Amino acid sequence: MSNNKSVAPGYSTATYRLFEDKADFAKKAEGIAVGLTVGSWTELPEVAKQKMEKYLGQVVSIEAHEPEGAAPGERYADITIAYPDLNFSKDLPALLVTTFGKLSMDGRIKLLDLNPSSDFLSAFSGPKFGMQGVREKLGITDRPLLMSIFKSVIGYDLPNLREQFLQQALGGVDLIKDDEILFENPLTPLEKRVETCVDAAREAEKVTGQKLIYFTNLTGPTSKLRENARRAIDAGANGLLFNVLSYGYDAMAELVADPSINVPIAAHPAMAGAFYPSPHHGIAAPLLLGKLIRIAGADLSLFPSPYGSVVMPKEENLAVQAALLDPSLPLKAAFPVPSAGIHPGLVPLIMRDFGEAVVVNAGGGVHGHAHGAAAGGRAFRQAIDAVKAGIGLADYATDHEELRLAIERWGVREA
Amino acid sequence: MSNNKSVAPGYSTATYRLFEDKADFAKKAEGIAVGLTVGSWTELPEVAKQKMEKYLGQVVSIEAHEPEGAAPGERYADITIAYPDLNFSKDLPALLVTTFGKLSMDGRIKLLDLNPSSDFLSAFSGPKFGMQGVREKLGITDRPLLMSIFKSVIGYDLPNLREQFLQQALGGVDLIKDDEILFENPLTPLEKRVETCVDAAREAEKVTGQKLIYFTNLTGPTSKLRENARRAIDAGANGLLFNVLSYGYDAMAELVADPSINVPIAAHPAMAGAFYPSPHHGIAAPLLLGKLIRIAGADLSLFPSPYGSVVMPKEENLAVQAALLDPSLPLKAAFPVPSAGIHPGLVPLIMRDFGEAVVVNAGGGVHGHAHGAAAGGRAFRQAIDAVKAGIGLADYATDHEELRLAIERWGVREA
């Protein structure tokens, strides 16, 4: 994930994993470098070459993996190509189409990484708040944050939504997000939903003394996204959830670039599974849900945790986190939110793997608590406190009833 | 690809291929139908069930493939789920996030097809011109159309671009498209490029007596797409090329919905290879590059041909064509444009496989002709004439010099 320091300024690089049983990887790499830039090279007259050289792609590196007696399908190379920034405009569709437009269809090839040049990156302001900014809004700097998700939203009306919100908030969660499949609908229309939930947040704050960010799902036609975001914010929303991959990264970058949209944005990974899981095709998760999400400006990025039902291998999870935090990128860090299948008994594992630069995010693990969602939230907070205090969950649970009940239901996986 | 006639009105269906070595497919299907709609079901009280039933997803069908002695990884089921339209707004991001948002990340699962309800489809006007409309604009109804692509564009200036355009146009091609990697740049900025190419088209028309559509690459920030489209049209563009997958389908649907963008749009498949080639993940090509492209309103859809270097199996290619033409969809048909690796010697094969509902699209096969691009275009037209006349290419080439030279270079594959 590191930047290619050896690459000249003014070039952005792309790294691919290319599977080929027989191809000459050097020739293939050269073909990409020429084919996706100036189109033809060797047959050009010398004078044309001089004029065209600044537009020509460059092969940066080829790392071939050709084990002795490799079975068919095992031979591959990781190929890095440098593309002149001159060739494309400073937006993510242009970068992606240049580096992985036609090439995505050229056999078994996966886009592993992109390292945009400083010049390209200068067009992006990145996360408006970032991990620290979200922490500051909440006044919490010394522990992972806790997020919860509504249990059920479709077909429920405002009073029901309010009650679900209130119970979650009373448990001491820091962040509550809409379900990503909650669209504009007559039962809980955007502004009413925001007003209702923000009102419940206020009520809970009186009890918990704790601030909370509510991420309202931002939906609708692409050209109305900014207007809808402002409507939500005017109604009191202090966060937005966005299904970025269904609209394209640029739609998020434009939301972020709008100074009037001054609340944190959480990027939901809906449709990400269409891209990252195949070893042979698509876009690697650390790029898809890490670096590009951060360049496009999300403050938080959700992705499938390595613990639950919707699984991404742990190594890949940690690479997503690394991309969201990577200090070599001149943008604020974005908060990693490994999601799905999370219960309080997993908190030691989460904090061992991710440290404190993580949002613990749960749905069923909050709502499924024997004493309800508020108790579920408290169980999570107790689990976090226990790990912070260096106490095993089972021990800590002896005088923390909510945690005890959670462990009774879901068990515990100490780190 | 046919609609599920058995599904009640007001439901849109999604069909998935789900690979699982052991899972109970019926239970899995039920889990999808509940999990992606009302969230929980069996534990709901009877009165709540009555209220929630209209929001509940329904399992339409499960076709399990469990061959005797299946090796690990071979067992799968094609599962169709009906989703109430009530649950999502009438836009493609909402449909995709509902049906394949979270689910895309849930193991080895590929989205094979979507069959939106009539009500959902009523929000889409589809291709503004469609296949017939494009034919009418050109006055050609009795043969496949011929499209050509610039040879090289990056680093070239307006006079060079003009000469490339002119040579292509003089060969009698019907459609000329920009390269998809040509972005806004100082050498050939949008309006100048359009003016220059349209001027070349006029010059060629005086010679050929033939009309031509020039598809200018539409790029830039999402919020500026409509404005850029209008700038191109005001400068004389009579077609637009659009990298739809890098912006999302909704961006194209909004372009099409704008009455002032009154020229045909060709959808480029850049990045499509990130979605369709894996058998286990992503979105099937007939849906990705066929049905969804057409619903979003493209008049032409480019996709990798089964003949050339960038390959998609022929069966899948024909399924893309079928989706673009399918008369059961209440939208105009979109023109299929199988692309890459096409030379005149392939025309009999193309016309055997696709009939006349096809655009023959070539780059190298035009520019690589021994006598240049104009001769290259003529060779293609001669090949089309030969097939229409029922004459073998080799025979026809005896008194058609351009075709003879093309066959000399690339050979011929009679159908």
PDB file of N, CA, C and O in Angstrom, chain A residues 289-341:
ATOM      1  N   LEU A 289     -12.388  -0.130  -0.440  1.00  0.00           N
ATOM      2  CA  LEU A 289     -13.083   0.316   0.776  1.00  0.00           C
ATOM      3  C   LEU A 289     -12.159   1.087   1.700  1.00  0.00           C
ATOM      4  O   LEU A 289     -12.588   1.566   2.754  1.00  0.00           O
ATOM      5  N   GLY A 290     -10.887   1.185   1.315  1.00  0.00           N
ATOM      6  CA  GLY A 290      -9.915   1.915   2.112  1.00  0.00           C
ATOM      7  C   GLY A 290      -9.490   3.190   1.397  1.00  0.00           C
ATOM      8  O   GLY A 290     -10.102   4.246   1.541  1.00  0.00           O
ATOM      9  N   LYS A 291      -8.492   3.058   0.551  1.00  0.00           N
ATOM     10  CA  LYS A 291      -7.875   4.252  -0.023  1.00  0.00           C
ATOM     11  C   LYS A 291      -8.844   5.115  -0.847  1.00  0.00           C
ATOM     12  O   LYS A 291      -8.899   6.335  -0.686  1.00  0.00           O
ATOM     13  N   LEU A 292      -9.629   4.482  -1.733  1.00  0.00           N
ATOM     14  CA  LEU A 292     -10.498   5.286  -2.603  1.00  0.00           C
ATOM     15  C   LEU A 292     -11.631   5.945  -1.813  1.00  0.00           C
ATOM     16  O   LEU A 292     -12.025   7.085  -2.100  1.00  0.00           O
ATOM     17  N   ILE A 293     -12.138   5.217  -0.829  1.00  0.00           N
ATOM     18  CA  ILE A 293     -13.189   5.769   0.033  1.00  0.00           C
ATOM     19  C   ILE A 293     -12.654   7.002   0.774  1.00  0.00           C
ATOM     20  O   ILE A 293     -13.344   8.008   0.940  1.00  0.00           O
ATOM     21  N   ARG A 294     -11.402   6.897   1.199  1.00  0.00           N
ATOM     22  CA  ARG A 294     -10.779   8.011   1.937  1.00  0.00           C
ATOM     23  C   ARG A 294     -10.482   9.186   1.007  1.00  0.00           C
ATOM     24  O   ARG A 294     -10.739  10.351   1.356  1.00  0.00           O
ATOM     25  N   ILE A 295      -9.971   8.902  -0.172  1.00  0.00           N
ATOM     26  CA  ILE A 295      -9.720   9.990  -1.126  1.00  0.00           C
ATOM     27  C   ILE A 295     -11.040  10.688  -1.468  1.00  0.00           C
ATOM     28  O   ILE A 295     -11.120  11.916  -1.547  1.00  0.00           O
ATOM     29  N   ALA A 296     -12.083   9.876  -1.646  1.00  0.00           N
ATOM     30  CA  ALA A 296     -13.389  10.466  -1.968  1.00  0.00           C
ATOM     31  C   ALA A 296     -13.970  11.229  -0.781  1.00  0.00           C
ATOM     32  O   ALA A 296     -14.901  12.013  -0.959  1.00  0.00           O
ATOM     33  N   GLY A 297     -13.414  11.011   0.413  1.00  0.00           N
ATOM     34  CA  GLY A 297     -13.742  11.910   1.520  1.00  0.00           C
ATOM     35  C   GLY A 297     -14.666  11.392   2.606  1.00  0.00           C
ATOM     36  O   GLY A 297     -15.157  12.175   3.421  1.00  0.00           O
ATOM     37  N   ALA A 298     -14.877  10.065   2.676  1.00  0.00           N
ATOM     38  CA  ALA A 298     -15.697   9.548   3.779  1.00  0.00           C
ATOM     39  C   ALA A 298     -14.944   9.706   5.095  1.00  0.00           C
ATOM     40  O   ALA A 298     -13.728   9.541   5.148  1.00  0.00           O
ATOM     41  N   ASP A 299     -15.692   9.996   6.151  1.00  0.00           N
ATOM     42  CA  ASP A 299     -15.092  10.089   7.485  1.00  0.00           C
ATOM     43  C   ASP A 299     -15.034   8.732   8.164  1.00  0.00           C
ATOM     44  O   ASP A 299     -14.195   8.497   9.021  1.00  0.00           O
ATOM     45  N   LEU A 300     -15.956   7.872   7.775  1.00  0.00           N
ATOM     46  CA  LEU A 300     -15.973   6.502   8.287  1.00  0.00           C
ATOM     47  C   LEU A 300     -16.208   5.561   7.109  1.00  0.00           C
ATOM     48  O   LEU A 300     -16.946   5.897   6.183  1.00  0.00           O
ATOM     49  N   SER A 301     -15.575   4.391   7.159  1.00  0.00           N
ATOM     50  CA  SER A 301     -15.800   3.396   6.108  1.00  0.00           C
ATOM     51  C   SER A 301     -16.195   2.072   6.747  1.00  0.00           C
ATOM     52  O   SER A 301     -15.456   1.511   7.551  1.00  0.00           O
ATOM     53  N   LEU A 302     -17.384   1.602   6.394  1.00  0.00           N
ATOM     54  CA  LEU A 302     -17.838   0.303   6.877  1.00  0.00           C
ATOM     55  C   LEU A 302     -17.346  -0.788   5.941  1.00  0.00           C
ATOM     56  O   LEU A 302     -17.286  -0.582   4.726  1.00  0.00           O
ATOM     57  N   PHE A 303     -17.000  -1.936   6.511  1.00  0.00           N
ATOM     58  CA  PHE A 303     -16.619  -3.089   5.684  1.00  0.00           C
ATOM     59  C   PHE A 303     -16.891  -4.357   6.489  1.00  0.00           C
ATOM     60  O   PHE A 303     -17.006  -4.296   7.717  1.00  0.00           O
ATOM     61  N   PRO A 304     -17.009  -5.486   5.808  1.00  0.00           N
ATOM     62  CA  PRO A 304     -17.361  -6.727   6.504  1.00  0.00           C
ATOM     63  C   PRO A 304     -16.252  -7.139   7.469  1.00  0.00           C
ATOM     64  O   PRO A 304     -15.085  -7.213   7.068  1.00  0.00           O
ATOM     65  N   SER A 305     -16.597  -7.395   8.689  1.00  0.00           N
ATOM     66  CA  SER A 305     -15.600  -7.779   9.690  1.00  0.00           C
ATOM     67  C   SER A 305     -15.103  -9.194   9.430  1.00  0.00           C
ATOM     68  O   SER A 305     -15.741  -9.963   8.722  1.00  0.00           O
ATOM     69  N   PRO A 306     -13.959  -9.546  10.019  1.00  0.00           N
ATOM     70  CA  PRO A 306     -13.469 -10.925   9.863  1.00  0.00           C
ATOM     71  C   PRO A 306     -14.083 -11.871  10.890  1.00  0.00           C
ATOM     72  O   PRO A 306     -13.699 -13.020  10.958  1.00  0.00           O
ATOM     73  N   TYR A 307     -15.029 -11.394  11.693  1.00  0.00           N
ATOM     74  CA  TYR A 307     -15.514 -12.209  12.809  1.00  0.00           C
ATOM     75  C   TYR A 307     -16.883 -12.828  12.575  1.00  0.00           C
ATOM     76  O   TYR A 307     -17.223 -13.844  13.154  1.00  0.00           O
ATOM     77  N   GLY A 308     -17.671 -12.169  11.748  1.00  0.00           N
ATOM     78  CA  GLY A 308     -19.082 -12.513  11.734  1.00  0.00           C
ATOM     79  C   GLY A 308     -19.501 -13.357  10.563  1.00  0.00           C
ATOM     80  O   GLY A 308     -18.728 -14.131   9.998  1.00  0.00           O
ATOM     81  N   SER A 309     -20.741 -13.158  10.180  1.00  0.00           N
ATOM     82  CA  SER A 309     -21.368 -13.985   9.157  1.00  0.00           C
ATOM     83  C   SER A 309     -20.934 -13.536   7.762  1.00  0.00           C
ATOM     84  O   SER A 309     -20.742 -14.341   6.870  1.00  0.00           O
ATOM     85  N   VAL A 310     -20.808 -12.242   7.568  1.00  0.00           N
ATOM     86  CA  VAL A 310     -20.367 -11.686   6.286  1.00  0.00           C
ATOM     87  C   VAL A 310     -18.861 -11.471   6.413  1.00  0.00           C
ATOM     88  O   VAL A 310     -18.411 -10.565   7.088  1.00  0.00           O
ATOM     89  N   VAL A 311     -18.104 -12.311   5.777  1.00  0.00           N
ATOM     90  CA  VAL A 311     -16.699 -12.421   6.162  1.00  0.00           C
ATOM     91  C   VAL A 311     -15.731 -11.846   5.129  1.00  0.00           C
ATOM     92  O   VAL A 311     -15.908 -12.003   3.935  1.00  0.00           O
ATOM     93  N   MET A 312     -14.717 -11.159   5.636  1.00  0.00           N
ATOM     94  CA  MET A 312     -13.547 -10.808   4.832  1.00  0.00           C
ATOM     95  C   MET A 312     -12.334 -11.269   5.657  1.00  0.00           C
ATOM     96  O   MET A 312     -12.315 -11.052   6.872  1.00  0.00           O
ATOM     97  N   PRO A 313     -11.366 -11.922   5.044  1.00  0.00           N
ATOM     98  CA  PRO A 313     -10.229 -12.417   5.832  1.00  0.00           C
ATOM     99  C   PRO A 313      -9.579 -11.311   6.667  1.00  0.00           C
ATOM    100  O   PRO A 313      -9.558 -10.153   6.258  1.00  0.00           O
ATOM    101  N   LYS A 314      -9.048 -11.693   7.819  1.00  0.00           N
ATOM    102  CA  LYS A 314      -8.536 -10.689   8.744  1.00  0.00           C
ATOM    103  C   LYS A 314      -7.399  -9.869   8.149  1.00  0.00           C
ATOM    104  O   LYS A 314      -7.333  -8.654   8.339  1.00  0.00           O
ATOM    105  N   GLU A 315      -6.538 -10.541   7.420  1.00  0.00           N
ATOM    106  CA  GLU A 315      -5.413  -9.833   6.810  1.00  0.00           C
ATOM    107  C   GLU A 315      -5.911  -8.705   5.891  1.00  0.00           C
ATOM    108  O   GLU A 315      -5.361  -7.604   5.876  1.00  0.00           O
ATOM    109  N   GLU A 316      -6.966  -9.005   5.136  1.00  0.00           N
ATOM    110  CA  GLU A 316      -7.536  -8.020   4.223  1.00  0.00           C
ATOM    111  C   GLU A 316      -8.212  -6.899   5.019  1.00  0.00           C
ATOM    112  O   GLU A 316      -8.121  -5.717   4.671  1.00  0.00           O
ATOM    113  N   ASN A 317      -8.892  -7.280   6.107  1.00  0.00           N
ATOM    114  CA  ASN A 317      -9.502  -6.300   6.991  1.00  0.00           C
ATOM    115  C   ASN A 317      -8.476  -5.310   7.515  1.00  0.00           C
ATOM    116  O   ASN A 317      -8.704  -4.105   7.518  1.00  0.00           O
ATOM    117  N   LEU A 318      -7.359  -5.848   7.967  1.00  0.00           N
ATOM    118  CA  LEU A 318      -6.339  -4.966   8.546  1.00  0.00           C
ATOM    119  C   LEU A 318      -5.699  -4.097   7.468  1.00  0.00           C
ATOM    120  O   LEU A 318      -5.292  -2.970   7.731  1.00  0.00           O
ATOM    121  N   ALA A 319      -5.659  -4.620   6.257  1.00  0.00           N
ATOM    122  CA  ALA A 319      -5.139  -3.795   5.152  1.00  0.00           C
ATOM    123  C   ALA A 319      -6.112  -2.672   4.813  1.00  0.00           C
ATOM    124  O   ALA A 319      -5.691  -1.582   4.417  1.00  0.00           O
ATOM    125  N   VAL A 320      -7.406  -2.921   4.953  1.00  0.00           N
ATOM    126  CA  VAL A 320      -8.384  -1.839   4.764  1.00  0.00           C
ATOM    127  C   VAL A 320      -8.160  -0.775   5.833  1.00  0.00           C
ATOM    128  O   VAL A 320      -8.074   0.429   5.541  1.00  0.00           O
ATOM    129  N   GLN A 321      -8.034  -1.218   7.087  1.00  0.00           N
ATOM    130  CA  GLN A 321      -7.763  -0.257   8.163  1.00  0.00           C
ATOM    131  C   GLN A 321      -6.493   0.548   7.871  1.00  0.00           C
ATOM    132  O   GLN A 321      -6.479   1.783   7.985  1.00  0.00           O
ATOM    133  N   ALA A 322      -5.438  -0.170   7.478  1.00  0.00           N
ATOM    134  CA  ALA A 322      -4.155   0.508   7.204  1.00  0.00           C
ATOM    135  C   ALA A 322      -4.324   1.583   6.137  1.00  0.00           C
ATOM    136  O   ALA A 322      -3.775   2.680   6.251  1.00  0.00           O
ATOM    137  N   ALA A 323      -5.113   1.270   5.111  1.00  0.00           N
ATOM    138  CA  ALA A 323      -5.318   2.254   4.033  1.00  0.00           C
ATOM    139  C   ALA A 323      -6.094   3.459   4.540  1.00  0.00           C
ATOM    140  O   ALA A 323      -5.865   4.593   4.096  1.00  0.00           O
ATOM    141  N   LEU A 324      -7.015   3.221   5.459  1.00  0.00           N
ATOM    142  CA  LEU A 324      -7.818   4.334   5.984  1.00  0.00           C
ATOM    143  C   LEU A 324      -6.999   5.237   6.896  1.00  0.00           C
ATOM    144  O   LEU A 324      -7.316   6.416   7.063  1.00  0.00           O
ATOM    145  N   LEU A 325      -5.943   4.676   7.473  1.00  0.00           N
ATOM    146  CA  LEU A 325      -5.126   5.434   8.440  1.00  0.00           C
ATOM    147  C   LEU A 325      -3.795   5.902   7.855  1.00  0.00           C
ATOM    148  O   LEU A 325      -3.190   6.839   8.386  1.00  0.00           O
ATOM    149  N   ASP A 326      -3.323   5.240   6.812  1.00  0.00           N
ATOM    150  CA  ASP A 326      -1.977   5.435   6.262  1.00  0.00           C
ATOM    151  C   ASP A 326      -1.507   6.893   6.305  1.00  0.00           C
ATOM    152  O   ASP A 326      -2.019   7.754   5.578  1.00  0.00           O
ATOM    153  N   PRO A 327      -0.501   7.188   7.138  1.00  0.00           N
ATOM    154  CA  PRO A 327      -0.069   8.578   7.291  1.00  0.00           C
ATOM    155  C   PRO A 327       0.652   9.130   6.062  1.00  0.00           C
ATOM    156  O   PRO A 327       0.840  10.346   5.957  1.00  0.00           O
ATOM    157  N   SER A 328       1.040   8.263   5.135  1.00  0.00           N
ATOM    158  CA  SER A 328       1.730   8.783   3.943  1.00  0.00           C
ATOM    159  C   SER A 328       0.760   9.469   2.976  1.00  0.00           C
ATOM    160  O   SER A 328       1.181  10.156   2.055  1.00  0.00           O
ATOM    161  N   LEU A 329      -0.524   9.281   3.182  1.00  0.00           N
ATOM    162  CA  LEU A 329      -1.515   9.957   2.340  1.00  0.00           C
ATOM    163  C   LEU A 329      -1.828  11.313   2.985  1.00  0.00           C
ATOM    164  O   LEU A 329      -2.174  11.370   4.154  1.00  0.00           O
ATOM    165  N   PRO A 330      -1.723  12.397   2.210  1.00  0.00           N
ATOM    166  CA  PRO A 330      -1.867  13.735   2.812  1.00  0.00           C
ATOM    167  C   PRO A 330      -3.327  14.121   3.029  1.00  0.00           C
ATOM    168  O   PRO A 330      -3.761  15.200   2.634  1.00  0.00           O
ATOM    169  N   LEU A 331      -4.071  13.230   3.645  1.00  0.00           N
ATOM    170  CA  LEU A 331      -5.490  13.469   3.919  1.00  0.00           C
ATOM    171  C   LEU A 331      -5.769  12.961   5.322  1.00  0.00           C
ATOM    172  O   LEU A 331      -5.063  12.085   5.823  1.00  0.00           O
ATOM    173  N   LYS A 332      -6.808  13.500   5.940  1.00  0.00           N
ATOM    174  CA  LYS A 332      -7.181  13.010   7.271  1.00  0.00           C
ATOM    175  C   LYS A 332      -7.451  11.511   7.213  1.00  0.00           C
ATOM    176  O   LYS A 332      -7.895  10.980   6.196  1.00  0.00           O
ATOM    177  N   ALA A 333      -7.205  10.837   8.330  1.00  0.00           N
ATOM    178  CA  ALA A 333      -7.533   9.414   8.440  1.00  0.00           C
ATOM    179  C   ALA A 333      -9.041   9.251   8.521  1.00  0.00           C
ATOM    180  O   ALA A 333      -9.744  10.114   9.040  1.00  0.00           O
ATOM    181  N   ALA A 334      -9.525   8.133   7.971  1.00  0.00           N
ATOM    182  CA  ALA A 334     -10.949   7.813   8.078  1.00  0.00           C
ATOM    183  C   ALA A 334     -11.111   6.654   9.057  1.00  0.00           C
ATOM    184  O   ALA A 334     -10.223   5.804   9.199  1.00  0.00           O
ATOM    185  N   PHE A 335     -12.225   6.639   9.732  1.00  0.00           N
ATOM    186  CA  PHE A 335     -12.473   5.663  10.798  1.00  0.00           C
ATOM    187  C   PHE A 335     -12.838   4.303  10.202  1.00  0.00           C
ATOM    188  O   PHE A 335     -13.792   4.204   9.430  1.00  0.00           O
ATOM    189  N   PRO A 336     -12.133   3.238  10.566  1.00  0.00           N
ATOM    190  CA  PRO A 336     -12.507   1.897  10.093  1.00  0.00           C
ATOM    191  C   PRO A 336     -13.675   1.354  10.920  1.00  0.00           C
ATOM    192  O   PRO A 336     -13.670   1.461  12.143  1.00  0.00           O
ATOM    193  N   VAL A 337     -14.649   0.785  10.234  1.00  0.00           N
ATOM    194  CA  VAL A 337     -15.833   0.246  10.916  1.00  0.00           C
ATOM    195  C   VAL A 337     -16.084  -1.192  10.432  1.00  0.00           C
ATOM    196  O   VAL A 337     -16.919  -1.431   9.556  1.00  0.00           O
ATOM    197  N   PRO A 338     -15.340  -2.170  11.000  1.00  0.00           N
ATOM    198  CA  PRO A 338     -15.585  -3.564  10.618  1.00  0.00           C
ATOM    199  C   PRO A 338     -16.948  -3.982  11.149  1.00  0.00           C
ATOM    200  O   PRO A 338     -17.222  -3.811  12.337  1.00  0.00           O
ATOM    201  N   SER A 339     -17.794  -4.511  10.299  1.00  0.00           N
ATOM    202  CA  SER A 339     -19.205  -4.690  10.649  1.00  0.00           C
ATOM    203  C   SER A 339     -19.689  -6.101  10.357  1.00  0.00           C
ATOM    204  O   SER A 339     -19.103  -6.812   9.548  1.00  0.00           O
ATOM    205  N   ALA A 340     -20.777  -6.439  11.000  1.00  0.00           N
ATOM    206  CA  ALA A 340     -21.499  -7.708  10.813  1.00  0.00           C
ATOM    207  C   ALA A 340     -21.017  -8.781  11.772  1.00  0.00           C
ATOM    208  O   ALA A 340     -19.827  -9.067  11.866  1.00  0.00           O
ATOM    209  N   GLY A 341     -21.976  -9.335  12.482  1.00  0.00           N
ATOM    210  CA  GLY A 341     -21.701 -10.451  13.382  1.00  0.00           C
ATOM    211  C   GLY A 341     -21.010 -10.066  14.674  1.00  0.00           C
ATOM    212  O   GLY A 341     -20.441 -10.918  15.360  1.00  0.00           O
TER     213      GLY A 341
END
